[in-house]
Coordinates of C-alpha atoms and ligand atoms in Angstrom, one line a residue:
X74 CA 58.3 125.7 102.6
X75 CA 60.7 123.8 99.9
X76 CA 63.5 125.8 98.9
X77 CA 64.9 125.6 95.3
X78 CA 67.9 123.8 95.0
X79 CA 71.0 125.2 92.8
X80 CA 73.6 123.0 91.3
X81 CA 77.3 123.7 92.8
X82 CA 78.7 120.9 90.5
X83 CA 81.1 123.1 88.6
X84 CA 82.4 124.7 91.8
X85 CA 83.6 121.5 93.2
X86 CA 85.0 120.3 90.0
X87 CA 87.2 123.4 90.0
X88 CA 88.2 122.8 93.6
X89 CA 88.9 119.2 92.9
X90 CA 90.7 119.9 89.9
X91 CA 92.7 122.6 91.7
X92 CA 93.8 120.6 94.5
X93 CA 95.6 118.4 92.1
X94 CA 98.9 119.9 91.8
X95 CA 102.8 119.1 92.1
X96 CA 105.5 121.1 92.6
X97 CA 103.9 124.6 91.5
X98 CA 100.5 126.2 92.9
X99 CA 98.8 126.9 89.8
X100 CA 96.1 129.3 90.1
X101 CA 96.3 129.6 93.9
X102 CA 100.0 131.0 93.9
X103 CA 99.1 133.7 91.7
X104 CA 95.8 135.0 93.1
X105 CA 96.6 134.7 96.6
X106 CA 100.2 135.3 98.0
X107 CA 98.8 135.3 101.6
X108 CA 98.8 132.2 103.4
X109 CA 95.5 131.4 105.4
X110 CA 97.2 130.6 108.5
X111 CA 95.6 133.0 110.2
X112 CA 92.3 130.8 110.5
X113 CA 92.1 129.3 114.4
X114 CA 89.9 126.9 116.2
X115 CA 87.0 127.7 118.6
X116 CA 88.0 126.5 122.1
X117 CA 85.8 123.3 122.8
X118 CA 84.7 125.0 126.1
X119 CA 83.0 127.6 123.7
X120 CA 81.0 125.0 121.9
X121 CA 77.8 123.2 123.2
X122 CA 76.9 120.2 121.2
X123 CA 72.9 119.6 121.8
X124 CA 71.8 117.3 119.0
X125 CA 70.5 114.0 118.7
X126 CA 73.5 112.6 116.8
X127 CA 76.8 113.7 118.6
X128 CA 75.3 114.5 122.2
X129 CA 74.5 111.2 123.3
X130 CA 78.0 109.6 121.9
X131 CA 79.6 112.4 124.0
X132 CA 77.4 111.6 126.9
X133 CA 78.4 107.9 126.6
X134 CA 82.0 108.6 126.7
X135 CA 81.7 110.6 129.8
X136 CA 79.3 108.2 131.3
X137 CA 80.8 104.8 130.3
X138 CA 84.2 105.1 128.2
X139 CA 86.1 107.0 130.7
X140 CA 85.1 104.9 133.7
X141 CA 85.8 101.8 131.5
X142 CA 89.0 103.1 130.4
X143 CA 90.9 103.3 133.8
X144 CA 91.3 99.5 134.4
X145 CA 93.5 99.5 131.2
X146 CA 96.1 102.0 132.1
X147 CA 96.6 100.7 135.6
X148 CA 100.1 99.4 134.7
X149 CA 100.9 102.8 133.8
X150 CA 100.2 104.4 136.8
X151 CA 102.4 101.8 138.3
X152 CA 104.9 102.5 136.5
X153 CA 104.6 106.1 137.5
X154 CA 105.2 105.2 140.8
X155 CA 108.0 103.1 140.4
X156 CA 109.5 105.7 138.6
X157 CA 108.7 107.8 141.6
X158 CA 110.7 105.8 143.8
X159 CA 108.0 103.8 145.4
X160 CA 107.8 99.6 145.5
X161 CA 104.8 98.7 143.4
X162 CA 103.4 95.3 143.2
X163 CA 102.7 94.0 139.6
X164 CA 103.8 94.8 136.2
X165 CA 104.5 98.2 135.0
X166 CA 104.0 99.2 131.5
X167 CA 105.6 98.7 128.1
X168 CA 107.4 101.2 125.8
X169 CA 104.8 102.8 124.6
X170 CA 101.8 102.3 126.9
X171 CA 102.4 105.4 128.7
X172 CA 100.9 107.1 125.7
X173 CA 97.5 105.4 126.6
X174 CA 97.6 107.3 129.9
X175 CA 97.9 110.5 128.5
X176 CA 95.3 109.6 126.1
X177 CA 92.7 108.9 128.6
X178 CA 93.7 112.1 130.4
X179 CA 93.2 114.1 127.2
X180 CA 89.7 112.4 126.9
X181 CA 89.0 113.4 130.4
X182 CA 90.3 116.9 129.9
X183 CA 87.9 117.1 127.0
X184 CA 84.9 115.5 129.2
X185 CA 85.5 118.1 131.9
X186 CA 85.7 121.0 129.5
X187 CA 81.9 119.5 128.4
X188 CA 81.2 118.3 131.7
X189 CA 82.2 119.6 134.8
X190 CA 82.6 116.9 137.3
X191 CA 84.5 117.4 140.7
X192 CA 85.1 113.8 141.2
X193 CA 86.8 113.2 138.1
X194 CA 89.0 116.6 138.3
X195 CA 89.9 115.3 141.5
X196 CA 91.1 111.9 140.4
X197 CA 93.0 113.7 137.4
X198 CA 94.7 115.7 140.0
X199 CA 95.8 112.9 142.0
X200 CA 97.4 111.4 138.5
X201 CA 98.9 114.9 137.5
X202 CA 100.5 114.6 140.8
X203 CA 101.9 111.3 140.2
X204 CA 103.0 112.0 136.7
X205 CA 105.3 115.2 138.4
X206 CA 106.8 113.0 140.8
X207 CA 108.1 110.3 138.2
X208 CA 109.4 113.6 136.2
X209 CA 113.1 113.1 136.7
X210 CA 115.2 116.5 137.9
X211 CA 116.1 117.3 134.4
X212 CA 112.7 117.1 133.3
X213 CA 112.8 114.0 131.1
X214 CA 109.8 111.9 131.4
X215 CA 109.1 108.5 130.2
X216 CA 108.5 106.1 133.1
X217 CA 109.5 103.0 130.8
X218 CA 112.9 104.4 130.2
X219 CA 113.8 105.5 133.6
X220 CA 112.6 101.9 135.0
X221 CA 114.3 100.1 132.6
X222 CA 117.5 102.2 133.4
X223 CA 117.8 103.2 129.6
X224 CA 119.4 106.5 128.3
X225 CA 116.6 108.9 127.7
X226 CA 116.1 109.4 123.5
X227 CA 118.9 106.6 123.3
X228 CA 119.9 107.1 119.6
X229 CA 120.2 103.4 119.1
X230 CA 116.6 103.0 119.7
X231 CA 114.9 106.0 118.8
X232 CA 112.7 103.6 116.3
X233 CA 111.7 101.8 119.2
X234 CA 111.3 103.4 122.5
X235 CA 108.6 105.8 121.6
X236 CA 110.1 108.9 123.9
X237 CA 108.8 111.6 121.6
X238 CA 105.6 109.7 121.3
X239 CA 104.7 109.6 124.6
X240 CA 105.9 113.1 125.3
X241 CA 103.8 114.3 122.4
X242 CA 100.4 112.7 124.3
X243 CA 101.5 113.9 127.5
X244 CA 101.9 117.7 126.2
X245 CA 98.5 117.3 124.4
X246 CA 96.7 116.2 127.7
X247 CA 98.6 118.5 129.6
X248 CA 97.6 121.6 127.0
X249 CA 93.9 120.3 127.5
X250 CA 93.6 120.0 130.8
X251 CA 94.8 123.6 131.1
X252 CA 92.1 124.8 129.0
X253 CA 89.5 122.8 130.8
X254 CA 90.4 123.6 134.2
X255 CA 92.9 126.7 134.4
X256 CA 95.2 124.6 136.7
X257 CA 98.7 124.7 135.4
X258 CA 100.5 122.0 137.4
X259 CA 100.4 119.5 134.6
X260 CA 101.5 121.9 131.8
X261 CA 104.5 122.9 133.9
X262 CA 105.4 119.2 134.0
X263 CA 105.0 119.1 130.1
X264 CA 106.9 122.3 129.7
X265 CA 109.6 121.2 131.6
X266 CA 109.9 117.7 129.8
X267 CA 109.8 119.5 126.1
X268 CA 112.3 122.0 127.6
X269 CA 114.7 118.8 128.7
X270 CA 114.1 117.7 124.8
X271 CA 114.8 121.0 123.6
X272 CA 118.4 121.0 125.5
X273 CA 118.8 117.3 124.7
X274 CA 118.4 118.0 120.5
X275 CA 119.2 121.7 120.2
X276 CA 121.4 122.7 123.3
X277 CA 125.2 123.4 123.3
X278 CA 125.8 119.7 123.2
X279 CA 122.6 118.8 121.1
X280 CA 122.9 115.9 118.8
X281 CA 120.5 115.6 115.6
X282 CA 117.7 112.9 116.2
X283 CA 113.9 112.4 116.3
X284 CA 111.6 109.5 117.8
X285 CA 110.7 107.0 115.4
X286 CA 106.9 107.3 116.0
X287 CA 105.8 110.6 115.2
X288 CA 103.5 112.6 117.4
X289 CA 106.1 115.2 119.5
X290 CA 106.1 117.5 116.1
X291 CA 102.7 118.2 116.4
X292 CA 102.3 118.6 120.2
X293 CA 105.3 121.2 120.3
X294 CA 103.6 123.5 117.8
X295 CA 100.2 123.1 120.2
X296 CA 102.9 124.0 123.0
X297 CA 104.1 127.0 121.2
X298 CA 100.8 127.9 120.1
X299 CA 99.6 127.7 124.0
X300 CA 102.9 129.6 125.4
X301 CA 104.1 131.4 122.5
X302 CA 107.6 130.0 123.2
X303 CA 109.6 129.9 119.9
X304 CA 112.1 127.1 121.2
X305 CA 109.1 124.4 120.9
X306 CA 108.3 125.2 117.2
X307 CA 112.1 125.4 116.4
X308 CA 112.2 121.8 117.7
X309 CA 109.2 120.8 115.9
X310 CA 110.7 121.6 113.0
X311 CA 114.0 120.2 113.5
X312 CA 112.6 116.7 114.5
X313 CA 111.2 117.0 111.1
X314 CA 114.3 118.4 109.0
X315 CA 116.5 115.5 110.7
X316 CA 114.6 113.0 108.8
X317 CA 115.8 111.4 106.0
X318 CA 119.3 112.0 106.3
X319 CA 120.6 108.6 107.6
X320 CA 121.2 110.0 111.5
X321 CA 119.5 107.5 113.2
X322 CA 120.0 103.8 113.1
X323 CA 117.2 101.2 112.8
X324 CA 117.4 98.9 115.8
X325 CA 116.5 96.0 113.1
X326 CA 115.8 95.5 109.1
X327 CA 112.5 97.7 109.5
X328 CA 113.0 100.1 106.1
X329 CA 113.6 103.6 106.7
X330 CA 110.2 104.7 105.0
X331 CA 108.5 102.9 107.9
X332 CA 109.0 105.8 110.0
X333 CA 109.3 108.6 107.2
X334 CA 113.0 108.5 107.2
X335 CA 113.8 107.4 103.8
X336 CA 114.4 110.9 102.3
X337 CA 114.7 114.3 103.4
X338 CA 111.2 116.1 103.9
X339 CA 111.6 118.1 100.6
X340 CA 111.8 115.0 98.4
X341 CA 109.0 113.0 99.8
X342 CA 106.4 113.2 97.2
X343 CA 104.0 111.1 98.7
X344 CA 103.0 109.7 102.2
X345 CA 104.8 106.3 103.1
X346 CA 105.5 103.7 105.8
X347 CA 103.4 103.0 109.0
X348 CA 100.3 104.6 108.4
X349 CA 99.9 105.9 112.0
X350 CA 103.4 107.4 112.2
X351 CA 102.9 108.7 108.5
X352 CA 99.7 110.7 109.2
X353 CA 101.2 112.0 112.3
X354 CA 104.0 113.2 110.6
X355 CA 102.2 114.7 107.9
X356 CA 99.9 116.5 110.4
X357 CA 103.5 117.6 112.4
X358 CA 104.2 119.1 108.7
X359 CA 101.1 120.9 108.3
X360 CA 101.1 122.3 111.7
X361 CA 104.6 123.7 111.1
X362 CA 103.7 125.0 107.7
X363 CA 100.7 126.7 109.5
X364 CA 102.8 128.5 112.3
X365 CA 105.7 129.7 110.2
X366 CA 104.3 130.2 106.8
X367 CA 106.8 128.2 105.5
X368 CA 106.4 127.6 101.6
X369 CA 108.3 124.2 101.4
X370 CA 106.1 123.1 104.3
X371 CA 103.2 123.8 102.6
X372 CA 103.9 122.3 99.3
X373 CA 104.9 118.9 101.3
X374 CA 102.0 119.2 103.2
X375 CA 99.8 119.3 100.0
X376 CA 101.6 116.5 98.3
X377 CA 101.1 114.5 101.6
X378 CA 97.4 115.5 101.2
X379 CA 96.8 114.7 97.6
X380 CA 98.6 111.4 97.5
X381 CA 96.3 110.3 100.5
X382 CA 93.0 111.6 99.8
X383 CA 92.9 111.3 96.3
X384 CA 94.6 107.8 95.9
X385 CA 95.1 106.2 99.2
X386 CA 92.0 106.4 101.5
X387 CA 88.9 104.2 101.7
X388 CA 85.7 105.6 101.1
X389 CA 85.0 105.4 104.8
X390 CA 88.0 107.6 105.4
X391 CA 90.6 104.9 106.3
X392 CA 94.2 104.6 105.6
X393 CA 96.9 102.0 106.0
X394 CA 95.6 98.7 104.0
X395 CA 99.0 96.8 104.7
X396 CA 99.2 94.4 107.4
X397 CA 103.2 94.4 107.1
X398 CA 104.6 97.1 108.5
X399 CA 101.0 98.4 109.2
X400 CA 101.7 100.5 106.2
X401 CA 100.3 102.6 103.4
X402 CA 100.4 100.9 99.9
X403 CA 100.7 101.9 96.5
X404 CA 98.5 104.6 94.9
X405 CA 94.9 103.0 94.7
X406 CA 96.0 100.0 96.7
X407 CA 92.6 99.7 99.0
X408 CA 91.8 96.0 99.6
X409 CA 88.2 95.4 101.0
X410 CA 90.1 93.3 103.7
X411 CA 92.7 95.7 104.7
X412 CA 94.2 96.6 107.8
X413 CA 93.1 100.3 108.3
X414 CA 94.0 100.9 112.0
X415 CA 91.7 103.3 113.9
X416 CA 94.7 105.3 115.2
X417 CA 95.3 106.0 111.2
X418 CA 91.8 107.2 110.9
X419 CA 92.2 109.5 114.1
X420 CA 95.5 111.0 112.7
X421 CA 93.4 111.6 109.7
X422 CA 90.9 113.6 111.2
X423 CA 93.9 115.8 112.7
X424 CA 95.6 115.9 109.5
X425 CA 92.3 117.0 107.7
X426 CA 91.8 120.1 110.6
X427 CA 95.4 121.0 110.1
X428 CA 95.1 121.5 106.1
X429 CA 92.0 123.3 106.6
X430 CA 94.0 125.8 108.6
X431 CA 96.5 125.9 106.2
X432 CA 94.2 126.2 103.0
X433 CA 91.0 127.1 104.1
X434 CA 89.4 124.8 101.8
X435 CA 86.0 123.3 102.2
X436 CA 87.7 120.1 100.4
X437 CA 89.8 119.7 103.8
X438 CA 86.7 119.8 105.8
X439 CA 85.2 117.1 103.6
X440 CA 87.7 114.8 104.6
X441 CA 87.4 115.3 108.1
X442 CA 83.6 114.8 107.8
X443 CA 84.2 111.5 106.1
X444 CA 86.7 110.2 108.3
X445 CA 84.5 111.3 111.5
X446 CA 81.3 109.8 110.4
X447 CA 82.5 106.9 109.2
X448 CA 85.9 105.3 110.1
X449 CA 86.2 106.9 113.5
X450 CA 82.5 106.2 114.7
X451 CA 83.1 102.4 113.2
X452 CA 86.2 102.0 115.5
X453 CA 84.0 102.4 118.9
X454 CA 81.3 100.5 119.6
X455 CA 77.4 102.1 120.1
X456 CA 77.8 101.5 123.8
X457 CA 81.3 103.1 124.3
X458 CA 83.2 100.0 125.8
X459 CA 84.7 98.1 123.0
X460 CA 86.5 98.9 120.0
X461 CA 88.2 97.8 116.7
X462 CA 91.7 98.1 116.2
X463 CA 91.2 97.3 112.3
X464 CA 88.1 99.1 110.0
X465 CA 88.1 96.6 106.9
X466 CA 85.4 97.1 104.5
X467 CA 84.2 93.5 104.5
X468 CA 84.2 91.5 107.7
X469 CA 83.1 88.5 109.2
X470 CA 81.9 87.4 112.8
X471 CA 85.2 89.2 114.3
X472 CA 84.3 90.2 117.7
X473 CA 85.5 93.8 118.9
X474 CA 89.1 92.9 120.0
X475 CA 89.0 96.1 122.5
X476 CA 93.0 96.1 121.9
X477 CA 94.3 98.5 124.0
X478 CA 97.8 98.6 122.3
X479 CA 96.9 102.1 121.1
X480 CA 93.7 102.8 119.6
X481 CA 90.8 103.1 122.2
X482 CA 91.8 106.0 123.8
X483 CA 92.7 107.8 120.6
X484 CA 89.3 107.1 119.5
X485 CA 87.4 108.7 122.6
X486 CA 89.8 111.8 122.6
X487 CA 89.0 112.5 118.7
X488 CA 85.2 111.9 119.1
X489 CA 84.8 114.4 122.1
X490 CA 86.6 117.4 120.2
X491 CA 83.9 117.0 117.7
X492 CA 82.8 120.5 118.5
X493 CA 86.0 122.0 117.7
X494 CA 86.4 120.3 114.6
X495 CA 83.0 121.8 113.5
X496 CA 84.3 125.6 113.3
X497 CA 87.0 127.7 112.2
X498 CA 87.6 131.5 112.3
X499 CA 89.4 134.5 111.6
X500 CA 89.0 137.9 113.4
X501 CA 86.6 139.0 110.5
X502 CA 84.8 135.5 109.4
X503 CA 83.6 132.0 110.8
X504 CA 83.8 128.7 109.2
X505 CA 81.1 126.2 110.0
X506 CA 82.7 123.0 108.4
X507 CA 80.4 120.5 110.0
X508 CA 76.7 120.7 110.8
X509 CA 76.3 119.8 114.3
X510 CA 73.2 121.2 116.5
X511 CA 74.1 123.5 119.4
X512 CA 75.9 126.6 120.1
X513 CA 79.1 127.9 119.6
X514 CA 80.4 131.6 120.7
X515 CA 83.2 132.7 118.2
X516 CA 85.3 135.6 119.3
X517 CA 85.8 137.9 116.4
X518 CA 86.9 141.4 116.1
X519 CA 83.6 142.7 116.3
X520 CA 82.7 141.1 119.5
X521 CA 81.8 137.6 120.3
X522 CA 79.5 135.9 117.9
X523 CA 76.7 133.3 118.6
X524 CA 75.5 130.5 116.5
X525 CA 72.8 128.6 117.5
X526 CA 72.5 125.4 115.0
X527 CA 69.5 123.2 114.6
X528 CA 69.6 120.4 112.4
X529 CA 68.9 116.7 112.4
X530 CA 72.2 116.1 110.3
X531 CA 73.5 113.7 109.4
X532 CA 69.9 112.3 108.6
X533 CA 68.3 115.1 107.4
X534 CA 70.1 117.9 105.3
X535 CA 68.4 121.1 106.7
X536 CA 70.2 123.2 109.0
X537 CA 69.0 126.7 110.4
X538 CA 71.7 128.9 112.1
X539 CA 70.6 131.7 114.2
X540 CA 73.1 134.4 113.7
X541 CA 73.7 136.6 116.9
X542 CA 76.3 139.3 117.2
X543 CA 76.6 141.2 120.3
X544 CA 75.8 144.2 118.2
X545 CA 75.6 145.1 114.5
X546 CA 79.0 144.4 112.8
X547 CA 80.5 143.3 109.6
X548 CA 81.6 139.6 109.3
X549 CA 81.4 136.4 106.9
X550 CA 79.9 133.7 107.8
X551 CA 81.1 130.6 105.6
X552 CA 79.1 127.3 105.3
X553 CA 80.8 124.5 103.9
X554 CA 78.9 123.0 101.0
X555 CA 80.0 119.2 101.3
X556 CA 81.6 117.6 98.2
X557 CA 79.1 115.0 98.1
X558 CA 76.2 117.5 97.7
X559 CA 75.3 118.8 94.4
X560 CA 72.3 120.7 95.2
X561 CA 71.9 123.1 97.7
X562 CA 69.5 126.2 98.5
X563 CA 70.3 128.9 101.2
X564 CA 67.9 131.4 102.9
X565 CA 68.8 134.4 104.9
X566 CA 65.8 135.7 107.0
X567 CA 63.5 133.5 105.0
X568 CA 64.4 134.6 101.6
X569 CA 66.5 132.7 98.7
X570 CA 69.8 133.8 98.3
X571 CA 70.3 133.0 94.8
X572 CA 72.7 132.0 92.9
X573 CA 74.4 130.1 95.8
X574 CA 77.4 132.4 96.7
X575 CA 79.6 129.5 96.8
X576 CA 83.6 130.7 96.3
X577 CA 86.2 128.7 94.8
X578 CA 87.0 127.5 98.6
X579 CA 83.9 125.3 98.5
X580 CA 81.9 127.5 100.9
X581 CA 78.7 129.5 100.7
X582 CA 79.9 133.0 101.8
X583 CA 77.8 135.4 103.6
X584 CA 79.8 138.7 104.0
X585 CA 77.7 141.5 105.2
X586 CA 76.6 143.6 108.2
X587 CA 74.7 141.6 110.4
X588 CA 72.2 142.4 113.0
X589 CA 71.5 140.7 116.0
X590 CA 68.9 137.8 115.5
X591 CA 69.3 137.0 111.8
X592 CA 68.6 133.4 110.5
X593 CA 70.4 131.3 107.7
X594 CA 68.4 128.5 106.4
X595 CA 70.7 125.9 104.5
X596 CA 69.4 123.0 102.8
X597 CA 71.5 120.0 101.5
X598 CA 69.9 117.6 99.1
X599 CA 70.8 114.3 100.7
X600 CA 69.7 111.3 98.0
X601 CA 70.9 107.9 98.3
X602 CA 73.9 107.6 96.1
X603 CA 75.4 104.7 94.6
X604 CA 79.0 105.3 94.8
X605 CA 81.9 104.1 92.3
X606 CA 85.6 103.7 93.2
X607 CA 88.3 104.8 90.8
X608 CA 88.9 102.2 88.1
X609 CA 92.2 101.7 89.6
X610 CA 90.9 100.3 92.8
X611 CA 90.8 96.7 91.8
X612 CA 88.8 95.4 94.8
X613 CA 85.8 97.7 94.0
X614 CA 85.5 97.0 90.2
X615 CA 82.0 95.8 89.4
X616 CA 80.7 96.9 93.2
X617 CA 79.3 99.9 94.4
X618 CA 78.6 101.3 98.0
X619 CA 75.9 103.1 99.3
X620 CA 76.3 106.7 100.4
X621 CA 73.4 109.4 101.9
X622 CA 74.9 112.6 103.0
X623 CA 78.2 111.9 104.6
X624 CA 77.2 108.7 106.0
X625 CA 78.5 105.7 103.9
X626 CA 76.2 102.2 104.4
X627 CA 77.4 98.7 105.1
X628 CA 75.3 95.6 104.8
X629 CA 75.1 92.9 107.5
X630 CA 74.0 89.2 107.1
X631 CA 71.4 89.9 110.0
X632 CA 69.5 92.2 107.8
X633 CA 69.7 90.6 104.7
X634 CA 69.0 86.9 104.7
X635 CA 72.5 86.0 105.9
X636 CA 74.0 87.0 102.8
X637 CA 77.1 86.6 101.7
X638 CA 76.4 87.1 98.3
X639 CA 74.6 90.1 97.6
X640 CA 73.8 91.9 94.1
X641 CA 72.1 95.1 93.6
X642 CA 69.8 95.6 90.5
X643 CA 70.6 98.0 88.2
X644 CA 67.7 100.2 88.3
X645 CA 68.1 102.1 91.6
X646 CA 65.3 102.9 93.5
X647 CA 67.1 102.9 97.2
X648 CA 64.9 104.6 99.6
X649 CA 66.0 106.3 103.1
X650 CA 64.2 105.2 106.3
X651 CA 64.7 106.8 109.6
X652 CA 64.3 103.8 112.3
X653 CA 64.5 105.1 116.2
X654 CA 64.4 101.6 117.1
X655 CA 67.2 100.6 115.5
X656 CA 71.1 100.7 116.8
X657 CA 70.3 103.7 118.7
X658 CA 68.3 105.2 115.8
X659 CA 69.8 105.6 112.4
X660 CA 68.7 106.1 108.9
X661 CA 68.6 103.0 106.8
X662 CA 68.9 102.4 103.2
X663 CA 66.0 99.9 101.6
X664 CA 66.0 98.8 98.0
X665 CA 66.0 95.4 96.2
X666 CA 68.6 93.0 94.9
X667 CA 68.7 92.3 91.3
X668 CA 66.7 89.2 92.3
X669 CA 64.1 91.1 93.6
X670 CA 64.8 90.4 97.2
X671 CA 64.5 93.3 99.8
X672 CA 67.6 94.7 101.2
X673 CA 68.5 97.0 104.2
X674 CA 72.0 98.7 104.7
X675 CA 72.8 100.6 107.9
X676 CA 75.6 103.1 108.4
X677 CA 79.0 101.6 108.3
X678 CA 79.6 103.1 111.8
X679 CA 76.8 100.8 113.4
X680 CA 78.2 97.6 112.0
X681 CA 79.0 95.0 114.4
X682 CA 77.0 96.1 117.0
X683 CA 74.5 93.1 117.1
X684 CA 75.2 89.3 116.8
X685 CA 77.8 88.1 114.7
X686 CA 77.3 88.2 111.1
X687 CA 78.6 89.5 107.5
X688 CA 79.6 92.9 107.1
X689 CA 80.2 94.5 103.4
X690 CA 80.6 98.0 102.3
X691 CA 81.3 97.4 98.5
X692 CA 78.7 94.9 97.2
X693 CA 78.2 93.9 93.1
X694 CA 75.9 95.7 91.1
X695 CA 74.2 93.5 87.8
X696 CA 75.6 94.7 84.7
X697 CA 77.8 97.6 85.9
X698 CA 80.0 98.9 83.5
X699 CA 81.3 102.1 84.7
X700 CA 83.0 104.7 82.4
X701 CA 86.6 105.4 82.8
X702 CA 85.5 109.1 82.2
X703 CA 84.4 111.7 85.1
X704 CA 87.0 111.0 87.3
X705 CA 89.1 114.2 87.4
X706 CA 91.1 113.7 90.4
X707 CA 88.1 112.0 92.3
X708 CA 88.7 108.7 94.0
X709 CA 85.0 108.2 94.5
X710 CA 82.0 109.4 92.5
X711 CA 78.2 108.6 92.2
X712 CA 77.1 106.4 89.6
X713 CA 74.7 108.4 88.3
X714 CA 77.2 111.0 86.8
X715 CA 77.4 107.8 83.9
X716 CA 73.9 109.1 82.6
X717 CA 76.1 112.3 81.9
X718 CA 78.1 110.3 79.1
X719 CA 77.6 111.4 75.8
Ligands
ZN196 ZN1 95.8 102.5 117.2

């Protein structure tokens, strides 16, 4: 049956415009005094992913990535043994390397939540015992510092030793291992270490300071949520508040903005500095805003959000273009050959998730979707065993570097969380943010609600959701209408719901008394779009990118007579075609160049999985003269809006 598609353009335009504010919150402040902090995530164990897109990727991480990862953290395990007093052969780890071990452990924790495995759990328990043995009696835990005889939380080295970065990743791994297995030992170690940090900074002899690589802030808020202990939230807030006050001397000439220390929080207008640190810091700020319902924090989190997503993010969801200091640049500084570290993309996914918890806006999940389906998946090879540290928008013959400085286990831990990224809920409503086939059990006040999702997303825009409350009950189902979609149709139990009930947050909302066994069908039009970047993005001028649904496409020399120059014709007749034989099964885009030659584009995430060749996202289009109108706060928009010009 064909469903009539209803325009949602007006609503999306409003949403984009409304998210562009400065110090005040026009509209939102007047209409809603209550913050949306009651939104919670659905525990990962309550989401089963059973689709044709994500489920194979999760299995690859369980079956290939995790076994492959252990070899890269042997030095970290040696360091734990040395810190526990053993004599060990071989080099132990460096400053931040221990975080890689904890990121692998967090990946394993998610894997165990999804795929129980007694042997893998036994291996984890052995490492947890080594972590516990390496912990100092006062609770401090960073094997590198212990082995090097350095003082914990050395203020002279706070921008280099990564105490907080390492501890933050340990806390997150411990929380997830407890959630997956119910075993408390790792969480006990993490709490003891967090208590030591609390005494060190906020105890009677406490001194202000912070770790120059943000991460501990968000982990402490997670620990506060997991334990309900206020002191962890207090420490998270203090580590944020102490920045920008000249309290920590950099070890070298590094600018203070590098670790978000240039000015105090409330004076920060944009997200600056080392992109990974910056995005992790922003996530911590948003986390504190959610937990404390603190207006200043909400305001700054929104400033960070707007500066990043409206002016400093690639079409693929990457941030941090500069090689020097691995940093954010100026507004609209988005070079095609930029740096764009995988960890920054992973961090942006978490920042987007926290902004959704804070604001309940579909636009936050739009960014979450953009980064997960594009930059994050591009970072990790289809076979799950090699990675990219950088994710530029044009490249040539560069092999995957598989650089284990930091990114590989961050990518695997991010991908395995897909089921949790997909949903949010309050006591009386559920939010479906990502359309992932499978089953989700949501704990509502009326009782557990089961959602069964059937879809071929992202290749097809049709989503069927069977809504099965335990008993009849009143609650709302919120379906995200993606920002890329301007024609959507909704059916309830086979009957059209018209007009589309899209609210001012970008969700189609069905608030009613539900019976067991009701069915929603959502159909999102998914034409191939040629996308323009804002006129201020210099490297994209005269160029277009291809996008279909959430998937951004790229051109590879292998499919296009070697390239390097490709110029599309001005009259787009691009078509989508599913190719089960290609790259594990992907939808490609086919069309013709200005010279009449056939071209094929493949999903950006699948680039660089075959033989070496050129790769490009932005390509020339003959005679392209885009208008400077129709931007309204957008960073990217479809070319076809040009036709609406008077
Ligand atoms: Zn990294």
